[in-house]
Amino acid sequence: MNRNQVLPQIQLSTEPSDLKKIDLCAPQTYQGAGFLSIPDLPRLAQEASAVYPGDGFDWEIRTHFEDSPGSEPRQILDMGLNGRLQLVCQRCLQDCAVDLAEARRFVLVDSEAQADGFPIEDEEQEPLVASQHFNLLETIEDEILLSLPLIPKHPDGFCEPHASSFTGEALDEPSEESENPFNILKNMKKN
Ligand SMILES: [Zn+2]
């Protein structure tokens, strides 16, 4: 018998605050999708260098129970994330749109001890400790934070030109070159 067919399926609310208390211990499954803007995700908002119209993340969540031989069926949570935020480009220091499209699969476990015992080589799915007041909003935010590039950068050739290279003066006055502190440093290193 497929347990999923007899369990009630609950539609998740699209309201961010409603995602903070989801009963993942109840014998029911969930599904839902929505959009979170950057201000809905306070830790992400701290990372964002700017917020442009449309920035934020579409999320999709679905849970089901999977038969596992010799033990209770395991609850699986699938999460899809798709969206954009602005980070500081580490090459030109201007805002840089970072697009993310992530899919994650989690296995719900009963305790921290069980989560610790979860095989770490399993990259396909990660453990989550189920609770009656599970904070899905926080989990979504965790996954976005974990997916951010360590060194955000525009694609090659797409950096904003540095403001000073547009003045035109530096190119026309080679006489100033010797006074440029960077050239002095360069010469010092040579000696
Ligand atoms: Zn850049």
PDB file of C-alpha atoms and ligand atoms in Angstrom:
ATOM      1  CA  MET A   1       0.000   0.000   0.000  1.00  0.00           C
ATOM      2  CA  ASN A   2       1.303   3.406  -0.857  1.00  0.00           C
ATOM      3  CA  ARG A   3       1.124   5.399   2.317  1.00  0.00           C
ATOM      4  CA  ASN A   4       1.117   8.712   0.453  1.00  0.00           C
ATOM      5  CA  GLN A   5      -2.242   7.956  -1.081  1.00  0.00           C
ATOM      6  CA  VAL A   6      -3.969   7.674   2.276  1.00  0.00           C
ATOM      7  CA  LEU A   7      -2.338  10.664   3.956  1.00  0.00           C
ATOM      8  CA  PRO A   8      -3.949  14.075   3.764  1.00  0.00           C
ATOM      9  CA  GLN A   9      -2.016  16.523   1.635  1.00  0.00           C
ATOM     10  CA  ILE A  10      -1.685  20.004   3.062  1.00  0.00           C
ATOM     11  CA  GLN A  11      -1.203  23.049   0.878  1.00  0.00           C
ATOM     12  CA  LEU A  12       1.545  25.285   2.246  1.00  0.00           C
ATOM     13  CA  SER A  13       0.714  28.938   2.633  1.00  0.00           C
ATOM     14  CA  THR A  14       2.618  31.443   0.525  1.00  0.00           C
ATOM     15  CA  GLU A  15       2.729  33.813   3.500  1.00  0.00           C
ATOM     16  CA  PRO A  16       6.358  33.875   4.747  1.00  0.00           C
ATOM     17  CA  SER A  17       5.458  33.993   8.439  1.00  0.00           C
ATOM     18  CA  ASP A  18       3.225  30.919   8.048  1.00  0.00           C
ATOM     19  CA  LEU A  19       6.261  28.906   6.948  1.00  0.00           C
ATOM     20  CA  LYS A  20       7.890  29.316  10.350  1.00  0.00           C
ATOM     21  CA  LYS A  21       5.764  26.695  12.099  1.00  0.00           C
ATOM     22  CA  ILE A  22       5.107  23.587  10.065  1.00  0.00           C
ATOM     23  CA  ASP A  23       4.197  20.341  11.793  1.00  0.00           C
ATOM     24  CA  LEU A  24       6.539  17.843  10.180  1.00  0.00           C
ATOM     25  CA  CYS A  25       5.662  15.168  12.750  1.00  0.00           C
ATOM     26  CA  ALA A  26       2.046  14.889  11.661  1.00  0.00           C
ATOM     27  CA  PRO A  27       0.957  12.014   9.408  1.00  0.00           C
ATOM     28  CA  GLN A  28       0.401  14.222   6.408  1.00  0.00           C
ATOM     29  CA  THR A  29       2.254  15.485   3.385  1.00  0.00           C
ATOM     30  CA  TYR A  30       2.825  19.029   2.198  1.00  0.00           C
ATOM     31  CA  GLN A  31       3.149  20.799  -1.053  1.00  0.00           C
ATOM     32  CA  GLY A  32       3.353  24.404  -2.012  1.00  0.00           C
ATOM     33  CA  ALA A  33       5.164  27.141  -3.863  1.00  0.00           C
ATOM     34  CA  GLY A  34       5.645  30.838  -3.424  1.00  0.00           C
ATOM     35  CA  PHE A  35       7.954  33.789  -3.698  1.00  0.00           C
ATOM     36  CA  LEU A  36      10.130  35.312  -0.990  1.00  0.00           C
ATOM     37  CA  SER A  37      11.457  38.822  -1.444  1.00  0.00           C
ATOM     38  CA  ILE A  38      14.851  39.761   0.005  1.00  0.00           C
ATOM     39  CA  PRO A  39      13.342  41.580   3.037  1.00  0.00           C
ATOM     40  CA  ASP A  40      11.489  38.360   3.907  1.00  0.00           C
ATOM     41  CA  LEU A  41      14.898  36.760   4.490  1.00  0.00           C
ATOM     42  CA  PRO A  42      16.720  38.935   7.044  1.00  0.00           C
ATOM     43  CA  ARG A  43      20.080  37.125   6.993  1.00  0.00           C
ATOM     44  CA  LEU A  44      20.104  37.225   3.208  1.00  0.00           C
ATOM     45  CA  ALA A  45      19.128  40.899   3.285  1.00  0.00           C
ATOM     46  CA  GLN A  46      22.331  41.550   5.239  1.00  0.00           C
ATOM     47  CA  GLU A  47      24.381  39.928   2.475  1.00  0.00           C
ATOM     48  CA  ALA A  48      22.639  41.738  -0.370  1.00  0.00           C
ATOM     49  CA  SER A  49      24.512  44.792  -1.643  1.00  0.00           C
ATOM     50  CA  ALA A  50      21.316  46.232  -3.120  1.00  0.00           C
ATOM     51  CA  VAL A  51      17.771  45.124  -3.804  1.00  0.00           C
ATOM     52  CA  TYR A  52      16.442  45.539  -7.335  1.00  0.00           C
ATOM     53  CA  PRO A  53      12.858  44.970  -8.473  1.00  0.00           C
ATOM     54  CA  GLY A  54      12.297  41.252  -8.968  1.00  0.00           C
ATOM     55  CA  ASP A  55      15.100  40.191  -6.613  1.00  0.00           C
ATOM     56  CA  GLY A  56      14.061  37.287  -4.433  1.00  0.00           C
ATOM     57  CA  PHE A  57      13.449  33.575  -4.633  1.00  0.00           C
ATOM     58  CA  ASP A  58      10.742  31.334  -5.957  1.00  0.00           C
ATOM     59  CA  TRP A  59      10.469  28.288  -3.747  1.00  0.00           C
ATOM     60  CA  GLU A  60       8.736  24.979  -4.185  1.00  0.00           C
ATOM     61  CA  ILE A  61       8.368  22.359  -1.489  1.00  0.00           C
ATOM     62  CA  ARG A  62       6.881  18.903  -1.534  1.00  0.00           C
ATOM     63  CA  THR A  63       7.048  16.121   1.040  1.00  0.00           C
ATOM     64  CA  HIS A  64       6.287  12.422   0.754  1.00  0.00           C
ATOM     65  CA  PHE A  65       6.904   9.233   2.639  1.00  0.00           C
ATOM     66  CA  GLU A  66       9.228   6.657   1.209  1.00  0.00           C
ATOM     67  CA  ASP A  67       9.169   3.010   2.235  1.00  0.00           C
ATOM     68  CA  SER A  68      12.398   1.962   3.836  1.00  0.00           C
ATOM     69  CA  PRO A  69      13.000  -1.771   4.298  1.00  0.00           C
ATOM     70  CA  GLY A  70      12.910  -2.907   7.922  1.00  0.00           C
ATOM     71  CA  SER A  71      11.933   0.399   9.428  1.00  0.00           C
ATOM     72  CA  GLU A  72       9.326   3.119   9.459  1.00  0.00           C
ATOM     73  CA  PRO A  73       8.724   4.901   6.159  1.00  0.00           C
ATOM     74  CA  ARG A  74      11.045   7.868   5.782  1.00  0.00           C
ATOM     75  CA  GLN A  75       9.720  11.341   5.218  1.00  0.00           C
ATOM     76  CA  ILE A  76      11.373  13.095   2.295  1.00  0.00           C
ATOM     77  CA  LEU A  77      11.288  16.824   1.679  1.00  0.00           C
ATOM     78  CA  ASP A  78      12.114  18.145  -1.777  1.00  0.00           C
ATOM     79  CA  MET A  79      12.945  21.811  -2.121  1.00  0.00           C
ATOM     80  CA  GLY A  80      13.431  23.826  -5.277  1.00  0.00           C
ATOM     81  CA  LEU A  81      14.825  27.355  -5.207  1.00  0.00           C
ATOM     82  CA  ASN A  82      15.124  29.740  -8.100  1.00  0.00           C
ATOM     83  CA  GLY A  83      15.963  33.396  -7.862  1.00  0.00           C
ATOM     84  CA  ARG A  84      18.375  36.278  -7.789  1.00  0.00           C
ATOM     85  CA  LEU A  85      20.068  38.651  -5.418  1.00  0.00           C
ATOM     86  CA  GLN A  86      22.774  41.311  -5.635  1.00  0.00           C
ATOM     87  CA  LEU A  87      26.208  40.791  -4.148  1.00  0.00           C
ATOM     88  CA  VAL A  88      29.362  42.892  -4.373  1.00  0.00           C
ATOM     89  CA  CYS A  89      31.519  41.789  -7.290  1.00  0.00           C
ATOM     90  CA  GLN A  90      34.986  41.045  -5.910  1.00  0.00           C
ATOM     91  CA  ARG A  91      36.640  42.284  -9.096  1.00  0.00           C
ATOM     92  CA  CYS A  92      34.989  45.679  -9.701  1.00  0.00           C
ATOM     93  CA  LEU A  93      33.201  46.165  -6.344  1.00  0.00           C
ATOM     94  CA  GLN A  94      29.907  47.012  -8.062  1.00  0.00           C
ATOM     95  CA  ASP A  95      26.572  45.233  -7.593  1.00  0.00           C
ATOM     96  CA  CYS A  96      26.536  41.896  -9.297  1.00  0.00           C
ATOM     97  CA  ALA A  97      23.348  39.886  -9.871  1.00  0.00           C
ATOM     98  CA  VAL A  98      23.760  36.314  -8.673  1.00  0.00           C
ATOM     99  CA  ASP A  99      21.246  33.810 -10.043  1.00  0.00           C
ATOM    100  CA  LEU A 100      20.630  30.607  -8.179  1.00  0.00           C
ATOM    101  CA  ALA A 101      18.716  27.517  -9.221  1.00  0.00           C
ATOM    102  CA  GLU A 102      18.959  24.803  -6.598  1.00  0.00           C
ATOM    103  CA  ALA A 103      17.239  21.532  -5.891  1.00  0.00           C
ATOM    104  CA  ARG A 104      17.649  19.811  -2.539  1.00  0.00           C
ATOM    105  CA  ARG A 105      16.362  16.598  -1.053  1.00  0.00           C
ATOM    106  CA  PHE A 106      16.162  16.157   2.707  1.00  0.00           C
ATOM    107  CA  VAL A 107      15.350  13.179   4.887  1.00  0.00           C
ATOM    108  CA  LEU A 108      13.443  13.984   8.048  1.00  0.00           C
ATOM    109  CA  VAL A 109      14.929  12.352  11.147  1.00  0.00           C
ATOM    110  CA  ASP A 110      13.704  12.294  14.752  1.00  0.00           C
ATOM    111  CA  SER A 111      16.697  13.692  16.607  1.00  0.00           C
ATOM    112  CA  GLU A 112      20.024  15.506  16.376  1.00  0.00           C
ATOM    113  CA  ALA A 113      21.720  12.199  17.221  1.00  0.00           C
ATOM    114  CA  GLN A 114      20.127  10.592  14.190  1.00  0.00           C
ATOM    115  CA  ALA A 115      21.152  13.531  12.041  1.00  0.00           C
ATOM    116  CA  ASP A 116      24.759  13.213  13.307  1.00  0.00           C
ATOM    117  CA  GLY A 117      24.701   9.516  12.454  1.00  0.00           C
ATOM    118  CA  PHE A 118      23.570  10.239   8.935  1.00  0.00           C
ATOM    119  CA  PRO A 119      26.149   9.109   6.352  1.00  0.00           C
ATOM    120  CA  ILE A 120      28.002  12.271   5.330  1.00  0.00           C
ATOM    121  CA  GLU A 121      29.031  10.734   2.018  1.00  0.00           C
ATOM    122  CA  ASP A 122      25.379  10.867   1.027  1.00  0.00           C
ATOM    123  CA  GLU A 123      25.377  13.981  -1.108  1.00  0.00           C
ATOM    124  CA  GLU A 124      21.994  13.240  -2.604  1.00  0.00           C
ATOM    125  CA  GLN A 125      20.095  13.981   0.576  1.00  0.00           C
ATOM    126  CA  GLU A 126      20.739  15.726   3.863  1.00  0.00           C
ATOM    127  CA  PRO A 127      19.109  15.072   7.232  1.00  0.00           C
ATOM    128  CA  LEU A 128      16.728  17.544   8.840  1.00  0.00           C
ATOM    129  CA  VAL A 129      15.452  17.103  12.376  1.00  0.00           C
ATOM    130  CA  ALA A 130      11.659  17.055  12.219  1.00  0.00           C
ATOM    131  CA  SER A 131       9.611  18.970  14.737  1.00  0.00           C
ATOM    132  CA  GLN A 132       6.035  20.053  15.270  1.00  0.00           C
ATOM    133  CA  HIS A 133       7.048  23.677  14.766  1.00  0.00           C
ATOM    134  CA  PHE A 134       9.524  23.294  11.979  1.00  0.00           C
ATOM    135  CA  ASN A 135      10.835  26.553  10.550  1.00  0.00           C
ATOM    136  CA  LEU A 136      10.738  26.063   6.793  1.00  0.00           C
ATOM    137  CA  LEU A 137      11.445  29.737   6.171  1.00  0.00           C
ATOM    138  CA  GLU A 138      14.749  29.426   8.014  1.00  0.00           C
ATOM    139  CA  THR A 139      15.604  26.251   6.109  1.00  0.00           C
ATOM    140  CA  ILE A 140      14.943  27.953   2.779  1.00  0.00           C
ATOM    141  CA  GLU A 141      17.159  30.854   3.855  1.00  0.00           C
ATOM    142  CA  ASP A 142      19.900  28.456   5.056  1.00  0.00           C
ATOM    143  CA  GLU A 143      19.958  26.752   1.676  1.00  0.00           C
ATOM    144  CA  ILE A 144      20.180  30.027  -0.231  1.00  0.00           C
ATOM    145  CA  LEU A 145      23.018  31.220   2.017  1.00  0.00           C
ATOM    146  CA  LEU A 146      24.862  27.924   1.525  1.00  0.00           C
ATOM    147  CA  SER A 147      24.470  28.238  -2.237  1.00  0.00           C
ATOM    148  CA  LEU A 148      25.978  31.719  -2.530  1.00  0.00           C
ATOM    149  CA  PRO A 149      29.312  31.887  -4.346  1.00  0.00           C
ATOM    150  CA  LEU A 150      32.288  32.433  -2.010  1.00  0.00           C
ATOM    151  CA  ILE A 151      33.733  35.022  -4.381  1.00  0.00           C
ATOM    152  CA  PRO A 152      30.890  36.645  -6.328  1.00  0.00           C
ATOM    153  CA  LYS A 153      32.051  38.030  -9.675  1.00  0.00           C
ATOM    154  CA  HIS A 154      30.515  39.305 -12.884  1.00  0.00           C
ATOM    155  CA  PRO A 155      31.092  36.943 -15.805  1.00  0.00           C
ATOM    156  CA  ASP A 156      34.412  37.687 -17.547  1.00  0.00           C
ATOM    157  CA  GLY A 157      34.212  40.931 -19.485  1.00  0.00           C
ATOM    158  CA  PHE A 158      31.073  42.150 -17.734  1.00  0.00           C
ATOM    159  CA  CYS A 159      32.627  44.121 -14.896  1.00  0.00           C
ATOM    160  CA  GLU A 160      31.845  47.789 -14.525  1.00  0.00           C
ATOM    161  CA  PRO A 161      34.806  49.810 -15.783  1.00  0.00           C
ATOM    162  CA  HIS A 162      36.553  51.510 -12.877  1.00  0.00           C
ATOM    163  CA  ALA A 163      35.490  55.154 -12.673  1.00  0.00           C
ATOM    164  CA  SER A 164      39.056  56.552 -12.827  1.00  0.00           C
ATOM    165  CA  SER A 165      39.848  54.872 -16.143  1.00  0.00           C
ATOM    166  CA  PHE A 166      37.088  56.963 -17.723  1.00  0.00           C
ATOM    167  CA  THR A 167      38.508  60.381 -16.809  1.00  0.00           C
ATOM    168  CA  GLY A 168      40.849  60.251 -19.780  1.00  0.00           C
ATOM    169  CA  GLU A 169      43.421  62.357 -17.950  1.00  0.00           C
ATOM    170  CA  ALA A 170      45.697  59.557 -16.885  1.00  0.00           C
ATOM    171  CA  LEU A 171      46.204  58.471 -20.483  1.00  0.00           C
ATOM    172  CA  ASP A 172      47.034  61.969 -21.747  1.00  0.00           C
ATOM    173  CA  GLU A 173      49.575  62.917 -19.127  1.00  0.00           C
ATOM    174  CA  PRO A 174      52.368  60.397 -19.040  1.00  0.00           C
ATOM    175  CA  SER A 175      54.481  62.936 -17.099  1.00  0.00           C
ATOM    176  CA  GLU A 176      52.421  62.116 -14.014  1.00  0.00           C
ATOM    177  CA  GLU A 177      53.289  58.488 -14.260  1.00  0.00           C
ATOM    178  CA  SER A 178      56.481  58.776 -12.263  1.00  0.00           C
ATOM    179  CA  GLU A 179      54.559  60.356  -9.396  1.00  0.00           C
ATOM    180  CA  ASN A 180      52.008  57.601  -9.269  1.00  0.00           C
ATOM    181  CA  PRO A 181      52.484  55.949  -5.866  1.00  0.00           C
ATOM    182  CA  PHE A 182      51.823  52.535  -7.385  1.00  0.00           C
ATOM    183  CA  ASN A 183      54.691  52.974  -9.814  1.00  0.00           C
ATOM    184  CA  ILE A 184      56.944  54.019  -6.956  1.00  0.00           C
ATOM    185  CA  LEU A 185      55.952  50.862  -5.114  1.00  0.00           C
ATOM    186  CA  LYS A 186      56.611  48.787  -8.207  1.00  0.00           C
ATOM    187  CA  ASN A 187      60.084  50.283  -8.551  1.00  0.00           C
ATOM    188  CA  MET A 188      60.818  49.671  -4.912  1.00  0.00           C
ATOM    189  CA  LYS A 189      59.941  46.011  -5.311  1.00  0.00           C
ATOM    190  CA  LYS A 190      62.259  45.714  -8.309  1.00  0.00           C
ATOM    191  CA  ASN A 191      65.234  46.936  -6.252  1.00  0.00           C
TER     192      ASN A 191
HETATM  193 ZN    ZN B   1      32.489  43.066 -11.571  1.00  0.00          ZN
END
